[in-house]
GROMACS .gro file of C-alpha atoms in nm:
model
  114
    1MET     CA    1  23.030  19.667  15.573
    2THR     CA    2  22.774  19.388  15.611
    3ASN     CA    3  22.402  19.443  15.552
    4ILE     CA    4  22.179  19.224  15.769
    5PHE     CA    5  21.810  19.148  15.712
    6VAL     CA    6  21.598  19.125  16.028
    7GLY     CA    7  21.247  18.986  15.979
    8ASN     CA    8  20.944  18.891  16.189
    9LEU     CA    9  20.969  19.207  16.397
   10ASN     CA   10  20.699  19.323  16.636
   11PHE     CA   11  20.552  19.643  16.488
   12GLN     CA   12  20.640  19.827  16.812
   13THR     CA   13  21.012  19.750  16.775
   14THR     CA   14  21.220  20.069  16.750
   15GLN     CA   15  21.555  20.150  16.595
   16ASP     CA   16  21.693  20.181  16.950
   17ASP     CA   17  21.573  19.826  17.030
   18LEU     CA   18  21.756  19.688  16.728
   19LEU     CA   19  22.064  19.898  16.790
   20ALA     CA   20  22.086  19.768  17.147
   21ALA     CA   21  22.046  19.405  17.034
   22PHE     CA   22  22.309  19.423  16.759
   23ALA     CA   23  22.557  19.653  16.938
   24GLN     CA   24  22.625  19.370  17.184
   25TYR     CA   25  22.821  19.204  16.903
   26GLY     CA   26  23.002  19.502  16.746
   27ALA     CA   27  22.983  19.840  16.580
   28VAL     CA   28  22.648  19.919  16.416
   29GLU     CA   29  22.662  20.175  16.134
   30ARG     CA   30  22.290  20.208  16.063
   31VAL     CA   31  21.949  20.066  16.148
   32ASN     CA   32  21.664  20.106  15.900
   33ILE     CA   33  21.315  19.984  15.991
   34VAL     CA   34  21.121  19.951  15.666
   35THR     CA   35  20.785  20.130  15.664
   36ASP     CA   36  20.489  20.132  15.427
   37ARG     CA   37  20.529  20.427  15.191
   38ASP     CA   38  20.158  20.516  15.206
   39THR     CA   39  20.081  20.478  15.578
   40GLY     CA   40  20.426  20.514  15.734
   41GLN     CA   41  20.355  20.207  15.949
   42PRO     CA   42  20.634  19.953  16.006
   43ARG     CA   43  20.626  19.648  15.775
   44GLY     CA   44  20.781  19.407  16.026
   45PHE     CA   45  21.136  19.395  15.894
   46ALA     CA   46  21.452  19.602  15.903
   47PHE     CA   47  21.809  19.622  15.780
   48VAL     CA   48  22.107  19.661  16.010
   49GLU     CA   49  22.451  19.755  15.877
   50MET     CA   50  22.752  19.644  16.078
   51THR     CA   51  23.108  19.759  16.014
   52ASP     CA   52  23.301  19.435  16.074
   53ARG     CA   53  23.204  19.117  15.887
   54ARG     CA   54  23.307  18.881  16.169
   55GLU     CA   55  23.103  19.079  16.422
   56ALA     CA   56  22.807  19.076  16.182
   57GLU     CA   57  22.833  18.698  16.140
   58THR     CA   58  22.842  18.654  16.517
   59ALA     CA   59  22.535  18.878  16.555
   60ILE     CA   60  22.350  18.681  16.285
   61ASN     CA   61  22.433  18.349  16.453
   62GLN     CA   62  22.339  18.470  16.800
   63LEU     CA   63  22.025  18.667  16.713
   64ASN     CA   64  21.860  18.445  16.451
   65GLY     CA   65  21.564  18.293  16.635
   66ALA     CA   66  21.620  18.513  16.942
   67GLU     CA   67  21.316  18.686  17.087
   68LEU     CA   68  21.277  19.064  17.073
   69ASN     CA   69  20.956  19.226  17.197
   70GLY     CA   70  20.776  18.890  17.200
   71ARG     CA   71  20.872  18.777  16.847
   72ALA     CA   72  21.144  18.537  16.733
   73MET     CA   73  21.357  18.734  16.487
   74ASN     CA   74  21.460  18.598  16.148
   75VAL     CA   75  21.817  18.727  16.102
   76ASN     CA   76  22.042  18.663  15.802
   77GLU     CA   77  22.274  18.841  15.565
   78ALA     CA   78  22.075  19.060  15.327
   79ARG     CA   79  22.085  18.957  14.963
   80PRO     CA   80  22.137  19.229  14.704
   81LYS     CA   81  21.825  19.360  14.533
   82PRO     CA   82  21.777  19.200  14.189
   83ALA     CA   83  21.854  19.416  13.885
   84GLY     CA   84  21.558  19.634  13.791
   85GLY     CA   85  21.455  19.686  14.152
   86GLY     CA   86  21.168  19.436  14.147
   87ARG     CA   87  21.133  19.120  14.352
   88GLY     CA   88  21.298  18.864  14.129
   89GLY     CA   89  21.047  18.649  13.946
   90PHE     CA   90  20.743  18.744  14.151
   91GLY     CA   91  20.599  19.023  13.941
   92GLY     CA   92  20.707  19.302  14.176
   93GLY     CA   93  20.500  19.607  14.254
   94ARG     CA   94  20.147  19.612  14.390
   95GLY     CA   95  19.920  19.320  14.318
   96GLY     CA   96  20.184  19.156  14.103
   97GLY     CA   97  20.244  18.787  14.059
   98GLY     CA   98  20.001  18.500  14.079
   99ARG     CA   99  19.667  18.461  13.910
  100GLY     CA  100  19.418  18.744  13.902
  101GLY     CA  101  19.661  19.000  14.043
  102GLY     CA  102  19.803  19.297  13.864
  103ARG     CA  103  19.646  19.511  13.600
  104GLY     CA  104  19.314  19.393  13.463
  105GLY     CA  105  19.431  19.033  13.453
  106GLY     CA  106  19.266  18.724  13.588
  107ARG     CA  107  18.928  18.574  13.515
  108GLY     CA  108  18.651  18.806  13.409
  109GLY     CA  109  18.924  19.068  13.401
  110GLY     CA  110  18.733  19.391  13.349
  111GLY     CA  111  18.937  19.708  13.325
  112SER     CA  112  19.248  19.819  13.500
  113ARG     CA  113  19.240  19.877  13.874
  114TRP     CA  114  19.462  20.181  13.826
   0.00000   0.00000   0.00000
């Protein structure tokens, strides 16, 4: 099983759109369009699982940069999530990372936003 990251998606792209695009290259096990947990709106990326590694590699090579619903897709093999579930080295979670983000940090910090 190969897990494929698909980025730069048009927000109107459906699971059926992605299934049709990837099924040209082999068996697709699952398509998961990632949505915002609060609003339920698509976040512009998805994961596609393909059964056969060679078919997945062909799909990645053929579809990376290809246009779907007016947007050039960014397609590559998904990297495993870092241990701890956060986004490695970037603070993770809401408002994390960088100056002034996160809980009560930054200049003139005041109290916690939460």
